[in-house]
CSV table of C-alpha atoms in Angstrom, one decimal:
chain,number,residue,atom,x,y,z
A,1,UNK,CA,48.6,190.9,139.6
A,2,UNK,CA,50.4,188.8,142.1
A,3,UNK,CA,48.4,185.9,141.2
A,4,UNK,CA,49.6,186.3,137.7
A,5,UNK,CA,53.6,186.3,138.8
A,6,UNK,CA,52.7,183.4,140.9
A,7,UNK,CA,51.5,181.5,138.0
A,8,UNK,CA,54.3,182.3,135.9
A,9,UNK,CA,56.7,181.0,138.7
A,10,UNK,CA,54.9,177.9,138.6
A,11,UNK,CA,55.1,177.7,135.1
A,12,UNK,CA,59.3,178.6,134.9
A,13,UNK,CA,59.6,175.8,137.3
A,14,UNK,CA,57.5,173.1,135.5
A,15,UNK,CA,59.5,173.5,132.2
A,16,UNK,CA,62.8,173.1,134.6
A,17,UNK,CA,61.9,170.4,135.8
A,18,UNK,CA,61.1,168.8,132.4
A,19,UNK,CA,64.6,169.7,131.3
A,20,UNK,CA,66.3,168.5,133.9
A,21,UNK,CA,64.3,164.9,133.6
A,22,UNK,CA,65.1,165.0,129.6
A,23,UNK,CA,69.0,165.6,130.3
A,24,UNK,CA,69.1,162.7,133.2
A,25,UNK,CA,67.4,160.2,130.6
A,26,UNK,CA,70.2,161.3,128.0
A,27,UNK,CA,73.1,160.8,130.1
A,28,UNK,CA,71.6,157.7,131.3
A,29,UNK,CA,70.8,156.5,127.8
A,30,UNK,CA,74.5,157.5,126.8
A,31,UNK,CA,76.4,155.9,130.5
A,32,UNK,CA,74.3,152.3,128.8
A,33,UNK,CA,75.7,152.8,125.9
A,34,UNK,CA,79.2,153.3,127.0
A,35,UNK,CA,78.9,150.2,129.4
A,36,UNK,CA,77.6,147.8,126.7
A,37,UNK,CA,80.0,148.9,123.9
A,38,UNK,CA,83.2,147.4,124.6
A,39,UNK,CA,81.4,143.8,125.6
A,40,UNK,CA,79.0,143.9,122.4
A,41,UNK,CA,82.1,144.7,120.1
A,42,UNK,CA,84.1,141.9,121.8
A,43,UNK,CA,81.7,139.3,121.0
A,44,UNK,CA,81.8,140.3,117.2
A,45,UNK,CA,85.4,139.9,117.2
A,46,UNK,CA,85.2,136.3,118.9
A,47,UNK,CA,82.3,135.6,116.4
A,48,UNK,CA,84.5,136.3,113.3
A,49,UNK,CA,87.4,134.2,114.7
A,50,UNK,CA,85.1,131.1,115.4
A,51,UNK,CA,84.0,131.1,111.9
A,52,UNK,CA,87.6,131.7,110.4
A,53,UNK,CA,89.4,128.8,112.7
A,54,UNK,CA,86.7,126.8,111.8
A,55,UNK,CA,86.7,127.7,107.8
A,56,UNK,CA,90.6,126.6,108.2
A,57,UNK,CA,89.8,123.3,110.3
A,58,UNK,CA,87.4,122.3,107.5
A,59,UNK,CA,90.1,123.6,104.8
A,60,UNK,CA,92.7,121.1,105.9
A,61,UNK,CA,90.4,118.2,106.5
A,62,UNK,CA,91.6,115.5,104.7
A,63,UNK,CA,89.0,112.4,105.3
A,64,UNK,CA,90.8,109.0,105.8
A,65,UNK,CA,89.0,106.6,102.9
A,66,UNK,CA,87.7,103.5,103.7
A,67,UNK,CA,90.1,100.9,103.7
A,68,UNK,CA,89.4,97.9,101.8
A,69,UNK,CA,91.3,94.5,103.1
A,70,UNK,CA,89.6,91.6,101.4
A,71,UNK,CA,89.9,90.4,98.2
A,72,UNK,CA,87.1,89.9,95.7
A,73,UNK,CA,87.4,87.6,92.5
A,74,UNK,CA,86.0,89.8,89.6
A,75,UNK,CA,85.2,86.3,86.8
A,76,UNK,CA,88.6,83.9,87.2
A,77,UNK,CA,90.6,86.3,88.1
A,78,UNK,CA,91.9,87.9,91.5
A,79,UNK,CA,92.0,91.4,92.1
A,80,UNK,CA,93.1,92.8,95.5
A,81,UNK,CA,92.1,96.1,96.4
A,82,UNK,CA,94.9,97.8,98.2
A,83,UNK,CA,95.2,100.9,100.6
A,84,UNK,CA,94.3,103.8,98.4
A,85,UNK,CA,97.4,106.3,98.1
A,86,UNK,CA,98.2,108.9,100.2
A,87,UNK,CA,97.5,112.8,99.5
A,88,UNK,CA,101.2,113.0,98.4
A,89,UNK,CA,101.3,109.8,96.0
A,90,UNK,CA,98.0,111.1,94.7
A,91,UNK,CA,99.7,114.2,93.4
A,92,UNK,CA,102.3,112.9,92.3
A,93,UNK,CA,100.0,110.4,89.8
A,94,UNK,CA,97.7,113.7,89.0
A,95,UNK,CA,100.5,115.4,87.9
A,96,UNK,CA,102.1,112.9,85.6
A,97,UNK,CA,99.2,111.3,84.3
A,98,UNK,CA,96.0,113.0,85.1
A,99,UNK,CA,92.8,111.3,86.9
A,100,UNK,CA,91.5,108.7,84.6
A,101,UNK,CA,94.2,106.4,85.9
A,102,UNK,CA,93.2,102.6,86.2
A,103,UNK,CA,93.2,101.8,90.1
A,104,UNK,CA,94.5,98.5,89.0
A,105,UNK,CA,97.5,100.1,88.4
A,106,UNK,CA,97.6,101.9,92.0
A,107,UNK,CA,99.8,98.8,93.7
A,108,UNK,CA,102.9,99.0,91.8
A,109,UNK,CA,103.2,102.5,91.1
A,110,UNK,CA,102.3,103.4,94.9
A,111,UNK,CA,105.7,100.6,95.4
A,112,UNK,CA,107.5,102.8,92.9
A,113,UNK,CA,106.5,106.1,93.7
A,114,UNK,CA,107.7,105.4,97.4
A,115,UNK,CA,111.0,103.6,96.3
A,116,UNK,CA,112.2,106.5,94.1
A,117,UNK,CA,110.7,109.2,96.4
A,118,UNK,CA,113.4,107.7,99.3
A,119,UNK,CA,116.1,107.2,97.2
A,120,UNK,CA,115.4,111.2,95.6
A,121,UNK,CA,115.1,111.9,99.4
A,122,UNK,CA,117.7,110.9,100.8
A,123,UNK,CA,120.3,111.7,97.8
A,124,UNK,CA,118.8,115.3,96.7
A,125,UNK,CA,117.2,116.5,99.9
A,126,UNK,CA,113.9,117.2,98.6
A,127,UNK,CA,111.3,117.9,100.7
A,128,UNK,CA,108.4,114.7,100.2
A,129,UNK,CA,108.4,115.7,96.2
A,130,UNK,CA,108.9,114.7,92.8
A,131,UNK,CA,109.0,116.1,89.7
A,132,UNK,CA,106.0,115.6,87.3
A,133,UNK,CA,108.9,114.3,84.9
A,134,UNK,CA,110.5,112.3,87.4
A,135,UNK,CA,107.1,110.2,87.8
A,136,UNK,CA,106.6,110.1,83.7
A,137,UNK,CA,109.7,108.8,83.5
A,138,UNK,CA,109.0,106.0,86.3
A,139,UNK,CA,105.6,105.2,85.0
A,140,UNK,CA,107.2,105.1,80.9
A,141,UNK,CA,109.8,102.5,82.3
A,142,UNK,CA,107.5,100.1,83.5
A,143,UNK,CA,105.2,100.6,80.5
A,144,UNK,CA,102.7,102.3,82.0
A,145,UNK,CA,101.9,105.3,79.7
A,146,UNK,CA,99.1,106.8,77.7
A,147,UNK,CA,98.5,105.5,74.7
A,148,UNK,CA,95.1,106.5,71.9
A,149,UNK,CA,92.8,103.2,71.2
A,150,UNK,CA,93.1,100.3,69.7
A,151,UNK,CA,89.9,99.5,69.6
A,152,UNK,CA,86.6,101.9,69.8
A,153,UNK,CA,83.3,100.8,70.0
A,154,UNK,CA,81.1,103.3,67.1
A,155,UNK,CA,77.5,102.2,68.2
A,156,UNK,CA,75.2,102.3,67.5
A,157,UNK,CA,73.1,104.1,70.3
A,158,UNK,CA,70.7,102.5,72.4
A,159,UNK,CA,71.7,98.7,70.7
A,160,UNK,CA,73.4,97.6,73.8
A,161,UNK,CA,77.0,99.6,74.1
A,162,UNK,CA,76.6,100.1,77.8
A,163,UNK,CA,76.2,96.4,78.9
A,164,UNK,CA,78.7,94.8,76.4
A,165,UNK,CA,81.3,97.9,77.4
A,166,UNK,CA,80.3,96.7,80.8
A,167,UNK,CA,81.3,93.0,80.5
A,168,UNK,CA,84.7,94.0,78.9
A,169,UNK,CA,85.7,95.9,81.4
A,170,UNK,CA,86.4,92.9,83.7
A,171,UNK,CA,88.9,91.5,80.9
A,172,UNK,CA,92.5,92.2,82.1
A,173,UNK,CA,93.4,92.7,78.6
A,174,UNK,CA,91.8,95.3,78.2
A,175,UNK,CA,91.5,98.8,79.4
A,176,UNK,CA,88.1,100.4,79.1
A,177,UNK,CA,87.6,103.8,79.2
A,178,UNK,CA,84.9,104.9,81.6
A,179,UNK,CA,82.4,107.8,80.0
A,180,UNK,CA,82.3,108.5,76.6
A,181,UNK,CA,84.5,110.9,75.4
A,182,UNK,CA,82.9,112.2,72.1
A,183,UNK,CA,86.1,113.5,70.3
A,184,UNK,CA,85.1,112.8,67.1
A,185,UNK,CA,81.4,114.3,67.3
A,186,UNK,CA,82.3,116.9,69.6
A,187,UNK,CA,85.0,118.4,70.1
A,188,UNK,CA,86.4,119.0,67.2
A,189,UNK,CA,88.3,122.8,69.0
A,190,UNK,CA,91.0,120.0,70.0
A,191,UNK,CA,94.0,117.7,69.0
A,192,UNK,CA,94.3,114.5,69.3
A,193,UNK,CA,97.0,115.0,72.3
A,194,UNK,CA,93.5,116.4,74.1
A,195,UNK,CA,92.4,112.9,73.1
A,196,UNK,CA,94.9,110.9,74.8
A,197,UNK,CA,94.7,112.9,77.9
A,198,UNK,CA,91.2,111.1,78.5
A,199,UNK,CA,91.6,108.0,77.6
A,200,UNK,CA,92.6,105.2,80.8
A,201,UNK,CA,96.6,104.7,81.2
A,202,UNK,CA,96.8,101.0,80.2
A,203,UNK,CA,99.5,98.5,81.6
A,204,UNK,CA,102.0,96.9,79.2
A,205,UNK,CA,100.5,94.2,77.1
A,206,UNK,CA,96.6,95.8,77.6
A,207,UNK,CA,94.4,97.4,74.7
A,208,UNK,CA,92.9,100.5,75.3
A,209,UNK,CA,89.0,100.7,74.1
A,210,UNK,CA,87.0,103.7,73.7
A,211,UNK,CA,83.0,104.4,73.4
A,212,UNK,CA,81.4,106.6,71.9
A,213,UNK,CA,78.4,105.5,70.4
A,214,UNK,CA,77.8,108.8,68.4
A,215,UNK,CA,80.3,108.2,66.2
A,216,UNK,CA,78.5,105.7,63.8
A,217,UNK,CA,76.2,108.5,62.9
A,218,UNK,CA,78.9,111.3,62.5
A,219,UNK,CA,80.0,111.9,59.0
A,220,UNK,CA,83.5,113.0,59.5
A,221,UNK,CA,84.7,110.9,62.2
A,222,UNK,CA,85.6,108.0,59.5
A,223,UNK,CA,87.6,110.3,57.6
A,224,UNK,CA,89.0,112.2,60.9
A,225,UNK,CA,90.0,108.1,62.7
A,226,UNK,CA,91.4,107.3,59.7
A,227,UNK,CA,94.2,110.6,59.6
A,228,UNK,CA,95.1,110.4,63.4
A,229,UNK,CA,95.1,106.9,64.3
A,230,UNK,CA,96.4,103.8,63.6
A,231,UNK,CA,95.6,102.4,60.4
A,232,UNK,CA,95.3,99.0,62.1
A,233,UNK,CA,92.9,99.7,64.5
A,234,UNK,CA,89.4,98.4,65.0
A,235,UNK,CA,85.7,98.8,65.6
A,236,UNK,CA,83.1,97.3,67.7
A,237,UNK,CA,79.7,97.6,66.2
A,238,UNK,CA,76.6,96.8,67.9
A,239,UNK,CA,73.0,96.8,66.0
A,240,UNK,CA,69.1,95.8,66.7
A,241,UNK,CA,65.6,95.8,65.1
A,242,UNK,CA,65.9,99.4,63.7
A,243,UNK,CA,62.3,100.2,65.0
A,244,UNK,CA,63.1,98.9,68.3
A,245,UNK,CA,66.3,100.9,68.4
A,246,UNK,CA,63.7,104.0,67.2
A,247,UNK,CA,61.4,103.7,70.0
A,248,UNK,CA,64.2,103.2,72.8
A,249,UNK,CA,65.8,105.8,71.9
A,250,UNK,CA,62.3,108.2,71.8
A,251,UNK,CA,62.0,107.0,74.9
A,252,UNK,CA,65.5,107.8,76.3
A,253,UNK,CA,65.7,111.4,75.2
A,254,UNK,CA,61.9,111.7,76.5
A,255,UNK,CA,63.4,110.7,80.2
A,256,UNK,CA,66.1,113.3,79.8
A,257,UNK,CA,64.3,115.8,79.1
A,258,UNK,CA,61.2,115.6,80.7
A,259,UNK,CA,60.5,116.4,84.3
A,260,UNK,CA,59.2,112.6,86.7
A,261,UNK,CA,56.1,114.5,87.1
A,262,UNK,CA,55.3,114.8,83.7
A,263,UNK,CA,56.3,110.9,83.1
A,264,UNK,CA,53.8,110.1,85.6
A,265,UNK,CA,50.8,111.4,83.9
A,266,UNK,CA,52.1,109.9,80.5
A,267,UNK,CA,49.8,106.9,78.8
A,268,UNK,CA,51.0,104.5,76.3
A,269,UNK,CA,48.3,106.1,73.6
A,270,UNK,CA,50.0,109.7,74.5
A,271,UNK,CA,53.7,108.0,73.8
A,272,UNK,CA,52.7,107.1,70.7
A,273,UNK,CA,51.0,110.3,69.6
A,274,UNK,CA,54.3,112.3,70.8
A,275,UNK,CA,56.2,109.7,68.9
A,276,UNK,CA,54.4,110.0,65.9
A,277,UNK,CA,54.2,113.5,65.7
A,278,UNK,CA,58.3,113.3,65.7
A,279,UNK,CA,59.4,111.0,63.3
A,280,UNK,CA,56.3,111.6,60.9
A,281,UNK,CA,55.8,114.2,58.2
A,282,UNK,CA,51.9,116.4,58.1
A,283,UNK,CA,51.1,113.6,55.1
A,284,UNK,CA,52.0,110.6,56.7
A,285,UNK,CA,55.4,109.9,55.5
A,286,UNK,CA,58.7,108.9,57.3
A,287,UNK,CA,60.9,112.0,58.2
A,288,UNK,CA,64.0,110.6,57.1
A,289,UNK,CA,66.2,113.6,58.5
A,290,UNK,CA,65.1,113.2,62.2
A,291,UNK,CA,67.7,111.4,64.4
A,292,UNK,CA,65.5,108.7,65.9
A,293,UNK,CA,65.1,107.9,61.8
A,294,UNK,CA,68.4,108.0,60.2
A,295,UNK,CA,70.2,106.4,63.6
A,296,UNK,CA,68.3,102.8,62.2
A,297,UNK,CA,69.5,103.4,58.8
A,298,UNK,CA,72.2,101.4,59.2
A,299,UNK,CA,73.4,100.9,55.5
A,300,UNK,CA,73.5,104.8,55.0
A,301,UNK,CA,76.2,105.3,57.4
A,302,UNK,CA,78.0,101.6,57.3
A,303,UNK,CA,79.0,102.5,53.9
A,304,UNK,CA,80.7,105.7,54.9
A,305,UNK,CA,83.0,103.8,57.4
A,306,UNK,CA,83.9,101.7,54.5
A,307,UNK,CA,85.1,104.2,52.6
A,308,UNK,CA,87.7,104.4,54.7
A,309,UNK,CA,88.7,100.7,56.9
A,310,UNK,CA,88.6,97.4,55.4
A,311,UNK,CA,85.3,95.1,56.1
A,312,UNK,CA,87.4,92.9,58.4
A,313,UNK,CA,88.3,95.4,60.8
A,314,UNK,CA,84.7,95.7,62.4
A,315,UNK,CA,82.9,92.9,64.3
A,316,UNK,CA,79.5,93.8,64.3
A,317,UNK,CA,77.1,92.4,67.1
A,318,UNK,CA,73.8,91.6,67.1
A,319,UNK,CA,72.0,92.7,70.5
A,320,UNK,CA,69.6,90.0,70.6
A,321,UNK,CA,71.9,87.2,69.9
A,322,UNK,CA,73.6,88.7,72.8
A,323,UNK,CA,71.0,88.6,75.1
A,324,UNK,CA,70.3,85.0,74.4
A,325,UNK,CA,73.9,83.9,74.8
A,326,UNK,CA,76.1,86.3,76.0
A,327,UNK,CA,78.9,84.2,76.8
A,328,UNK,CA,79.2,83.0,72.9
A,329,UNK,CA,79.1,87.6,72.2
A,330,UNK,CA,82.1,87.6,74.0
A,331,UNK,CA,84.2,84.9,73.0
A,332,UNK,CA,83.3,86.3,69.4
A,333,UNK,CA,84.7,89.4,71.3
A,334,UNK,CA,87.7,87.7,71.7
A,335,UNK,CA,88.7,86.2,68.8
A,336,UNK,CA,88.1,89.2,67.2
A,337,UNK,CA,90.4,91.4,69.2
A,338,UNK,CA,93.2,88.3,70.0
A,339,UNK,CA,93.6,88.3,73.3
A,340,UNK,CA,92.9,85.6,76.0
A,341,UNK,CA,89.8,83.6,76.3
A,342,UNK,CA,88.5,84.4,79.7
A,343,UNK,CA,84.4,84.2,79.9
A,344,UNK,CA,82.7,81.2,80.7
A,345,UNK,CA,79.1,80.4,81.9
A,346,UNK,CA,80.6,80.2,85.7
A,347,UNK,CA,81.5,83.7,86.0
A,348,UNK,CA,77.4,84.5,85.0
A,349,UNK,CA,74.2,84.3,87.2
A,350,UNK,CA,71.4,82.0,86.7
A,351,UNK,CA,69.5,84.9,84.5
A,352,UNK,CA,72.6,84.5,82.2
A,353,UNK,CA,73.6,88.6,82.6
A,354,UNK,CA,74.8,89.3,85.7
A,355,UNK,CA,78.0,88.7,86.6
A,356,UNK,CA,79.3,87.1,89.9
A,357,UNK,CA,81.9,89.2,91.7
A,358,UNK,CA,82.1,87.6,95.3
A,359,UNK,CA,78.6,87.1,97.1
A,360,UNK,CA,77.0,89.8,94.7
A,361,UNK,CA,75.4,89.6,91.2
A,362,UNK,CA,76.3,93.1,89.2
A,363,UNK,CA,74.1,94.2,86.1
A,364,UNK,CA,74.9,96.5,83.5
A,365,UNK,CA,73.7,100.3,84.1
A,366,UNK,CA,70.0,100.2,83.1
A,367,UNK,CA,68.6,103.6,81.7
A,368,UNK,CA,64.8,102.5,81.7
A,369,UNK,CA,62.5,104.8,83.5
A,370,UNK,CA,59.5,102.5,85.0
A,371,UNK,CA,57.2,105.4,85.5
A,372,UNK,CA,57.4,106.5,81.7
A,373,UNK,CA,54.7,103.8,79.5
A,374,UNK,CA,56.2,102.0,76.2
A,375,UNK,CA,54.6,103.6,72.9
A,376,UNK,CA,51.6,101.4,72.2
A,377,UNK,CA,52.3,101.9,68.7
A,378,UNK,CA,49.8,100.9,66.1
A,379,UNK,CA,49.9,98.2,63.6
A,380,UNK,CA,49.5,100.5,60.9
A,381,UNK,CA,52.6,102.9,61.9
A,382,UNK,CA,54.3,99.8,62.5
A,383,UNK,CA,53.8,98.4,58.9
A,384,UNK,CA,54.7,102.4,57.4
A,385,UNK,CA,58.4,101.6,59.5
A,386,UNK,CA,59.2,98.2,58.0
A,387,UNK,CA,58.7,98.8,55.2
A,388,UNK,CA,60.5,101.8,55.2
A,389,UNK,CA,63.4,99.9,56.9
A,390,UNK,CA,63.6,96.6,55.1
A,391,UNK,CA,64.9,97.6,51.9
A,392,UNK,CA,67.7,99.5,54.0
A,393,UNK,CA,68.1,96.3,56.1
A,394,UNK,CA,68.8,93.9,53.5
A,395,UNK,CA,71.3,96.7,51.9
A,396,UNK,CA,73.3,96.1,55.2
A,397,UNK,CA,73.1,92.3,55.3
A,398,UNK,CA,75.0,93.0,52.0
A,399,UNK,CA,77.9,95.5,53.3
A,400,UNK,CA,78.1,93.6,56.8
A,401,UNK,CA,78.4,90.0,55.1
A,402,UNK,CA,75.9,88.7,57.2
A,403,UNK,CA,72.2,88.0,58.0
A,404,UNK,CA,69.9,89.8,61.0
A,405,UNK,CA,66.3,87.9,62.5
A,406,UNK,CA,64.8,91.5,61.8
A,407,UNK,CA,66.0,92.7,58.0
A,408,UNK,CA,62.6,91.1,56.5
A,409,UNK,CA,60.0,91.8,59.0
């Protein structure tokens, strides 16, 4: 018997002692966690305002561009590129006249801007700003104001747009408007006021061009050019070989939407079979509804611009007569659209293209993809296309007044 109390004494003061030890590690667990709560919450806080100050730092960050100083001769004449404007003058400008603003025109309406902003300062109080209005009305009195073409060059795609639109952009005649702005193939949901807003703001005395090579192809756009714009206006329209201009532009919707790796493990056989298969029916005859197709049927939609503008209002340019004297395109350029003879064979590299601006040579923008092979395409699908074509060609030579080295191939 008084072994048994003793072993329930001993027992009693084991589980004591195990509840004692379990409420020292609580309170010591809980004393930690007091002690480390104000200093872990602290370093949240400082967290959260490092990111926000530096969130306002970038926010407010205004890089200084790049001044240019020198001046660069761009053909025979001098262009000097200035001090880009200031945050403030660049509002000003957005506001009036949106972003497509010739930076030729940046000198004298920064002079302007800052002459009327002083004299607005200094008689009204205003704090560094002027009304959107107040800048029209600055920009309409030097002439300086948006204006739809004069001039817009139709097409037709892949026939050389891009390089000639790149050789009249260094006329100072002329104000070229920098991507194409598809109104008439498009967007259709607007007006014409939609129009004008992205077209370049020429200076006094310049004529403002447009490109859109989809046009040519688009039925309504005659009819649509001839209701909102000038009845006096004209057309720029560039042709090639018809099955060249086919196969280019296979190949240039084949690089858009295809992935490089795919290109690479293209062959020229492989072209040709995928180019087949597009523009050829199951029994061997021309689909005359694809794109690549009608897009060389230059007749078919030649004769719906007629309909509407007289023959002498286009000037229609021949991309391998181009190539081989470029110079002679754009004097034809020229005379066609009266303004100043300006191109000579000085202002061009020795490969006859390229134009000298300072030290440098610049090319037009190239839209080859080296890694994607040219259709071998066979004699006999080349025969099945000329003839398809020459009939249509020689219909052409007709409406355009004029022969082509391709129309009887």
């Amino acid at each position: 018997m008084r072994i048994f109390h003793r072993e329930r004494e001993r027992r009693q003061f084991n589980n004591g002692e195990k509840k004692r030890t379990t409420h020292n590690l609580d309170m010591n667990l809980a004393q930690m966690t007091r002690q480390w709560r104000k200093p872990l919450f602290g370093l949240i806080l400082l967290t959260i305002a490092v990111v926000v100050i530096f969130q306002v730092i970038l926010s407010n960050h205004h890089p200084q561009p790049r001044r240019r100083t020198k001046a660069k001769k761009h053909l025979h004449m001098q262009y000097v590129w200035y001090n880009p404007l200031t945050p403030q003058e660049n509002e000003f400008v957005r506001n009036a006249v949106g972003k497509t603003i010739d930076s030729r025109l940046l000198p004298p309406i920064k002079q302007l801007l800052l002459k009327r902003l002083r004299r607005a300062q200094s008689t009204r109080g205003l704090n560094g700003t002027l009304p959107a209005t107040v800048v029209k009305k600055i920009l309409h009195e030097e002439g300086i104001k948006s204006r739809l073409p004069d001039v817009i060059m139709i097409g037709a795609k892949k026939t050389g747009t891009n390089a000639l639109k790149f050789y009249l952009e260094f006329h100072p005649q002329l104000c070229v408007t920098g991507n194409e702005v598809h109104y008439y193939d498009r967007h259709d949901q607007y007006d014409v006021q939609w129009y004008k807003s992205r077209l370049r703001i020429p200076k006094k005395g310049q004529l403002v061009l447009e490109k859109t090579p989809k046009y040519f192809v688009t039925k309504s756009a005659p009819s649509d050019i001839k209701r909102e714009l000038a009845s006096n206006i004209k057309f720029i329209l560039s042709v090639r070989d018809p099955v060249e201009r086919l196969i280019s532009d296979f190949r240039f919707t084949t690089i858009l939407e295809t992935k490089k790796t795919w290109r690479r493990k293209q062959s020229a056989e492989s072209q040709a079979k995928l180019l087949i298969s597009e523009i050829m029916t199951a029994e061997s005859a021309i689909n005359s509804s694809h794109p690549f197709v009608y897009t060389s049927d230059y007749a078919l939609h030649f004769k719906e611009w007629l309909k509407y503008f007289k023959p002498g209002q286009f000037l229609i340019i021949e991309n391998s007569e181009m190539k081989a004297n470029v110079v002679e395109t754009l004097h034809s350029v020229e005379r066609f659209l009266g303004i100043d003879h300006l191109y000579t064979r000085d202002v061009f590299a020795a490969d006859g293209m390229s134009v000298k601006v300072g030290k440098n040579n610049i090319t037009a923008k190239n839209t080859k993809d080296p890694k994607l092979p040219y259709p071998a395409v066979s004699k006999e699908v080349n025969k099945v296309l000329r003839d398809y074509y020459r009939p249509k060609n020689l219909e052409f030579e007709r409406l355009a007044g004029r022969s082509f080295p391709w129309s009887t191939l």
